[in-house]
Short mmCIF file of C-alpha atoms and ligand atoms in Angstrom, two decimals:
data_model
loop_
_atom_site.label_atom_id
_atom_site.label_comp_id
_atom_site.label_asym_id
_atom_site.label_seq_id
_atom_site.Cartn_x
_atom_site.Cartn_y
_atom_site.Cartn_z
CA MET A 1 -1.64 13.41 -20.62
CA LYS A 2 1.18 15.21 -19.01
CA PRO A 3 1.07 14.66 -15.00
CA LYS A 4 0.75 17.89 -13.08
CA SER A 5 3.14 16.13 -10.57
CA HIS A 6 4.34 16.94 -7.07
CA ARG A 7 7.87 18.66 -7.30
CA LYS A 8 10.04 19.31 -4.68
CA SER A 9 13.97 19.74 -5.21
CA ASN A 10 14.95 17.32 -2.39
CA PRO A 11 11.69 15.05 -1.69
CA LYS A 12 11.92 12.57 1.41
CA THR A 13 10.28 9.54 2.74
CA SER A 14 9.83 8.98 6.37
CA TRP A 15 10.75 5.17 5.65
CA GLU A 16 14.54 5.98 4.83
CA PRO A 17 15.66 5.94 8.46
CA LEU A 18 13.40 2.76 8.96
CA SER A 19 14.87 1.07 6.14
CA GLN A 20 16.61 -1.73 8.24
CA TRP A 21 13.95 -1.95 10.69
CA TYR A 22 11.59 -2.59 7.83
CA ASP A 23 13.72 -5.12 6.02
CA GLY A 24 14.38 -7.14 9.25
CA TRP A 25 10.31 -7.54 9.58
CA MET A 26 9.57 -8.12 6.06
CA GLY A 27 12.55 -10.55 5.26
CA GLN A 28 12.84 -12.13 1.77
CA ASP A 29 9.43 -12.98 1.07
CA GLY A 30 7.42 -10.56 3.31
CA SER A 31 5.65 -10.26 6.49
CA ARG A 32 2.84 -12.79 7.37
CA HIS A 33 0.34 -10.27 6.32
CA HIS A 34 2.24 -9.79 3.03
CA ARG A 35 2.38 -13.46 2.28
CA GLN A 36 -1.22 -14.55 3.23
CA LEU A 37 -3.42 -11.77 2.59
CA ALA A 38 -1.80 -8.69 0.77
CA ILE A 39 0.21 -10.20 -1.91
CA PRO A 40 -2.33 -12.75 -3.09
CA ALA A 41 -5.16 -10.01 -3.21
CA VAL A 42 -2.88 -7.93 -5.51
CA LEU A 43 -2.14 -10.86 -7.64
CA GLU A 44 -5.56 -11.90 -7.72
CA LEU A 45 -6.55 -8.31 -8.72
CA LEU A 46 -3.67 -7.68 -11.25
CA ASP A 47 -3.94 -11.06 -13.20
CA ALA A 48 -0.65 -10.34 -14.64
CA GLN A 49 0.07 -11.97 -17.97
CA SER A 50 3.24 -13.19 -19.47
CA GLY A 51 5.11 -10.58 -21.23
CA GLU A 52 3.32 -7.57 -19.56
CA ARG A 53 5.19 -4.53 -18.07
CA ILE A 54 4.29 -3.88 -14.49
CA LEU A 55 5.22 -0.77 -12.17
CA ASP A 56 5.24 -1.09 -8.28
CA LEU A 57 5.19 2.45 -7.01
CA GLY A 58 6.62 2.35 -3.28
CA CYS A 59 8.05 -1.02 -3.81
CA GLY A 60 10.12 -0.62 -0.53
CA GLN A 61 12.57 -3.73 -0.39
CA GLY A 62 11.07 -5.37 -3.50
CA VAL A 63 8.67 -7.85 -2.16
CA LEU A 64 6.66 -8.03 -5.31
CA ALA A 65 9.24 -8.67 -7.75
CA ALA A 66 9.30 -12.43 -7.15
CA PRO A 67 5.52 -13.12 -7.94
CA ILE A 68 5.58 -10.80 -10.85
CA GLN A 69 8.30 -12.51 -12.24
CA GLN A 70 6.87 -15.91 -11.60
CA ALA A 71 3.76 -14.58 -13.83
CA GLY A 72 6.17 -14.15 -16.39
CA ALA A 73 5.72 -10.18 -16.62
CA ALA A 74 8.52 -7.82 -16.42
CA TYR A 75 9.03 -5.86 -13.16
CA THR A 76 9.81 -2.38 -12.22
CA GLY A 77 10.01 -1.02 -8.60
CA ILE A 78 10.38 2.56 -7.62
CA ASP A 79 10.87 4.01 -4.19
CA LEU A 80 11.92 7.16 -2.84
CA SER A 81 14.04 5.42 0.03
CA ARG A 82 17.74 5.02 -1.49
CA SER A 83 18.46 2.48 1.48
CA LEU A 84 15.33 0.43 0.59
CA ILE A 85 16.12 0.26 -3.17
CA ARG A 86 19.92 -0.80 -2.15
CA ILE A 87 18.35 -3.61 -0.15
CA ALA A 88 15.78 -4.45 -2.92
CA ARG A 89 18.62 -4.82 -5.47
CA LYS A 90 20.60 -7.06 -3.44
CA ARG A 91 17.47 -9.47 -2.33
CA HIS A 92 15.66 -9.48 -5.62
CA GLY A 93 17.89 -7.56 -8.26
CA LYS A 94 17.71 -10.42 -10.72
CA ARG A 95 13.90 -10.42 -10.67
CA GLY A 96 13.64 -6.88 -11.99
CA ARG A 97 14.67 -3.32 -11.96
CA PHE A 98 14.62 -1.02 -9.13
CA LEU A 99 14.93 2.77 -9.41
CA VAL A 100 15.19 5.48 -6.86
CA GLY A 101 12.47 8.10 -7.64
CA ASP A 102 9.55 9.83 -6.51
CA ALA A 103 6.31 7.90 -7.43
CA ARG A 104 4.57 11.37 -7.70
CA ALA A 105 6.93 12.93 -10.40
CA LEU A 106 7.52 9.99 -12.61
CA ASP A 107 8.12 11.95 -15.60
CA ASP A 108 11.34 13.31 -13.86
CA LEU A 109 12.69 9.89 -14.46
CA PRO A 110 14.50 9.39 -17.54
CA GLN A 111 13.92 5.49 -17.35
CA ILE A 112 10.20 5.75 -17.35
CA GLU A 113 8.23 6.58 -20.52
CA ALA A 114 4.52 7.90 -20.57
CA GLN A 115 2.08 5.14 -21.44
CA SER A 116 4.55 2.26 -21.29
CA PHE A 117 3.05 0.08 -18.49
CA ASP A 118 0.48 -2.53 -18.82
CA ALA A 119 -0.26 -2.18 -14.96
CA VAL A 120 0.89 -0.17 -11.95
CA VAL A 121 0.46 -1.47 -8.34
CA PHE A 122 0.60 0.44 -4.96
CA LEU A 123 1.17 -2.18 -2.55
CA LEU A 124 0.73 -0.78 1.10
CA SER A 125 2.29 2.40 0.06
CA ILE A 126 -0.71 4.82 -1.38
CA GLN A 127 -1.22 5.83 2.39
CA ASP A 128 2.44 6.88 2.56
CA MET A 129 2.03 9.48 -0.17
CA GLN A 130 0.52 12.74 -0.13
CA PRO A 131 -0.97 14.58 -1.96
CA LEU A 132 -3.05 11.64 -3.30
CA ASP A 133 -3.75 13.10 -6.56
CA ALA A 134 -0.24 13.48 -7.76
CA ALA A 135 0.41 9.84 -6.93
CA LEU A 136 -2.68 8.74 -8.94
CA ARG A 137 -2.10 11.26 -11.77
CA ALA A 138 1.58 10.02 -12.24
CA ALA A 139 0.42 6.18 -12.06
CA ALA A 140 -2.19 7.19 -14.73
CA TRP A 141 0.59 8.95 -16.98
CA ALA A 142 2.79 5.46 -16.78
CA LEU A 143 -0.22 3.24 -17.64
CA ARG A 144 -0.80 2.78 -21.52
CA PRO A 145 -4.49 2.92 -22.66
CA SER A 146 -6.60 0.51 -21.02
CA GLY A 147 -3.79 -0.49 -18.54
CA ARG A 148 -5.08 -1.03 -14.96
CA LEU A 149 -4.03 0.22 -11.76
CA VAL A 150 -4.36 -1.99 -8.37
CA ILE A 151 -4.34 -0.49 -5.14
CA LEU A 152 -3.81 -2.53 -1.85
CA MET A 153 -4.36 -0.59 1.37
CA THR A 154 -5.29 -1.06 5.09
CA HIS A 155 -9.16 -0.41 4.95
CA PRO A 156 -9.74 3.45 5.04
CA CYS A 157 -13.22 2.80 6.57
CA PHE A 158 -12.33 0.57 9.75
CA ARG A 159 -8.75 0.64 10.30
CA ILE A 160 -7.91 4.56 10.80
CA PRO A 161 -4.69 4.54 12.60
CA ARG A 162 -4.87 5.97 16.17
CA GLN A 163 -8.52 6.82 15.40
CA SER A 164 -9.98 3.40 15.51
CA GLY A 165 -9.85 0.41 17.84
CA TRP A 166 -11.50 -2.71 19.39
CA GLY A 167 -13.97 -2.43 22.12
CA TRP A 168 -15.92 -5.26 24.18
CA ASP A 169 -19.63 -5.25 24.83
CA GLY A 170 -20.00 -7.51 27.59
CA ASN A 171 -23.89 -7.36 27.62
CA ARG A 172 -23.90 -8.96 24.15
CA LYS A 173 -20.49 -10.59 24.46
CA LEU A 174 -19.24 -9.10 21.26
CA GLN A 175 -16.13 -7.28 20.04
CA PHE A 176 -16.94 -4.26 18.22
CA ARG A 177 -14.97 -1.96 16.00
CA ARG A 178 -14.99 1.84 17.33
CA VAL A 179 -14.31 4.50 14.66
CA ASP A 180 -13.67 7.84 16.39
CA ARG A 181 -12.94 9.84 13.18
CA TYR A 182 -13.19 9.03 9.61
CA LEU A 183 -14.34 11.76 7.16
CA THR A 184 -11.55 14.37 8.11
CA PRO A 185 -8.34 13.50 6.23
CA LEU A 186 -5.54 13.25 8.68
CA GLN A 187 -1.67 13.12 8.94
CA VAL A 188 -1.18 10.10 11.38
CA PRO A 189 2.40 9.73 13.36
CA LEU A 190 3.11 6.09 13.10
CA LYS A 191 6.51 4.81 13.96
CA ALA A 192 9.44 6.65 15.70
CA TYR A 193 12.98 6.36 14.60
CA ALA A 194 16.37 7.81 15.98
CA GLN A 195 19.13 7.45 13.20
CA ASP A 196 22.44 9.54 13.13
CA GLY A 197 21.46 11.93 15.88
CA THR A 198 18.30 12.69 14.03
CA LYS A 199 14.85 11.95 15.73
CA GLY A 200 11.62 11.70 13.81
CA VAL A 201 8.39 9.63 13.07
CA SER A 202 6.88 8.02 10.05
CA ARG A 203 3.65 9.22 8.87
CA SER A 204 0.85 7.86 7.32
CA PHE A 205 -2.14 9.86 5.62
CA HIS A 206 -5.74 8.87 6.33
CA ARG A 207 -8.24 9.54 3.63
CA PRO A 208 -12.00 8.55 3.48
CA LEU A 209 -12.95 6.33 0.64
CA GLN A 210 -14.65 8.99 -1.23
CA ALA A 211 -11.22 10.65 -1.76
CA TYR A 212 -9.79 7.44 -3.35
CA ILE A 213 -12.66 7.01 -5.69
CA ASN A 214 -13.23 10.57 -6.79
CA ALA A 215 -9.41 10.94 -7.23
CA LEU A 216 -9.43 7.85 -9.50
CA GLY A 217 -12.19 9.27 -11.46
CA GLU A 218 -10.72 12.83 -11.86
CA CYS A 219 -7.58 10.77 -13.51
CA GLY A 220 -9.65 8.95 -15.91
CA LEU A 221 -9.45 5.77 -13.96
CA LEU A 222 -12.65 3.95 -13.65
CA LEU A 223 -13.04 1.41 -10.86
CA ASP A 224 -14.45 -2.21 -11.77
CA ARG A 225 -13.48 -4.41 -8.67
CA ILE A 226 -12.79 -4.09 -5.05
CA CYS A 227 -11.97 -6.58 -2.48
CA GLU A 228 -12.31 -6.41 1.23
CA ILE A 229 -10.02 -8.77 3.07
CA PRO A 230 -10.35 -9.99 6.75
CA SER A 231 -7.41 -10.92 8.90
CA ASP A 232 -7.75 -14.25 9.60
CA LEU A 233 -4.14 -15.10 11.07
CA LYS A 234 -4.52 -15.15 14.48
CA GLN A 235 -4.65 -18.36 17.11
CA TYR A 236 -7.60 -17.54 19.24
CA ARG A 237 -7.62 -18.52 22.80
CA GLY A 238 -9.12 -17.54 26.14
CA GLU A 239 -12.93 -17.07 26.82
CA ARG A 240 -13.48 -14.24 24.27
CA ARG A 241 -12.11 -16.18 21.45
CA LYS A 242 -15.39 -16.80 19.48
CA ALA A 243 -16.31 -13.05 19.43
CA LYS A 244 -12.55 -12.08 18.64
CA LYS A 245 -12.72 -14.33 15.59
CA ARG A 246 -15.94 -13.49 14.49
CA ALA A 247 -14.92 -9.81 14.59
CA ASP A 248 -11.89 -10.47 12.64
CA GLU A 249 -13.71 -12.36 10.12
CA GLU A 250 -16.42 -9.59 9.61
CA ILE A 251 -14.48 -6.28 9.87
CA PRO A 252 -11.74 -6.07 7.03
CA LEU A 253 -8.10 -5.43 7.33
CA PHE A 254 -7.20 -4.56 3.97
CA LEU A 255 -9.00 -3.14 1.08
CA GLY A 256 -8.01 -3.95 -2.49
CA ILE A 257 -8.93 -1.71 -5.65
CA ARG A 258 -8.75 -2.12 -9.37
CA ALA A 259 -9.40 0.51 -11.82
CA TRP A 260 -8.82 0.84 -15.53
CA LYS A 261 -7.34 3.63 -17.65
CA THR A 262 -10.04 4.91 -19.88
CA SER A 263 -8.19 7.30 -22.05
C1 SAM B 1 4.61 0.25 4.18
S1 SAM B 1 6.03 0.75 2.67
C2 SAM B 1 5.68 -0.46 1.84
C3 SAM B 1 6.46 -1.10 0.71
C4 SAM B 1 6.21 -2.15 -0.23
N1 SAM B 1 5.45 -1.77 -0.99
C5 SAM B 1 5.85 -3.34 0.77
O1 SAM B 1 4.51 -3.74 0.66
O2 SAM B 1 6.73 -3.84 1.37
C6 SAM B 1 5.77 2.22 1.72
C7 SAM B 1 6.67 2.71 1.13
O3 SAM B 1 6.38 3.97 0.11
C8 SAM B 1 7.66 4.60 -0.11
N2 SAM B 1 7.10 5.98 -0.55
C9 SAM B 1 6.54 6.78 0.29
N3 SAM B 1 6.21 7.87 -0.62
C10 SAM B 1 7.05 7.76 -1.69
C11 SAM B 1 7.05 8.57 -2.95
N4 SAM B 1 6.62 9.82 -3.01
N5 SAM B 1 7.31 7.61 -4.10
C12 SAM B 1 7.99 6.68 -3.79
N6 SAM B 1 7.86 5.86 -2.65
C13 SAM B 1 7.33 6.24 -1.88
C14 SAM B 1 8.20 4.36 1.08
O4 SAM B 1 9.51 4.69 1.06
C15 SAM B 1 8.22 2.97 1.60
O5 SAM B 1 9.04 1.98 1.16
#
């Protein structure tokens, strides 16, 4: 299957000017959320086997390379940001291969062959890519028949950036999650940057759950497992601590999805 890929002569990611900030936040092994929640969930869904070839799309500064190498699998990371790939090579160059490239146009990369990977991962990157179908079609193109795709993202039902948040119900003494918008796909400004005289803001793309499941199906990727991951990292203090803890335990932060290539 040839990906009808998304092609621009000079594609850019709003993460390029944020590369130093992101690397400072992530460090060698990732943020606390990466180490304690996101990476363990990806590894469980992926179940990487020795000798397998794993492709990480939107790999950033390469945090997934070490655990994939530890599983005995061969790691390839691709990111549109040159600076992040430079940092990834410095930090994790011995653990895998890192390429600058557009995840939506993998067949433009001479190093990447069709149907050559056992598994493809998007770790907290699919919500930075638009359009969704181009990214998933390219991932399906890179997968061997019966290969698997793992996506880890912030939960699209509960954590819509700028359109959801916590509230307090004083009568019932409970912390609730408010969702202001959900079904409409949104492009959300996230983090402002100023670099070399250029000002801008990074963008994230919200889509409802149906957009992900339906796009996977249209690419011949059949879903067999999801996991909804709560945030349990906080130290709870103060009189609302019980309610806050319960809300964190009940309302998931991340969503993990696994799907298999059927053709
Ligand atoms: C939130 S970061 C996550 C990076 C890494 N997976 C992690 O968990 O640390 C999102 C990444 O997606 C990359 N990205 C966005 N659009 C892309 C595209 N079309 N092709 C490749 N990478 C892309 C960005 O450059 C950025 O590094």
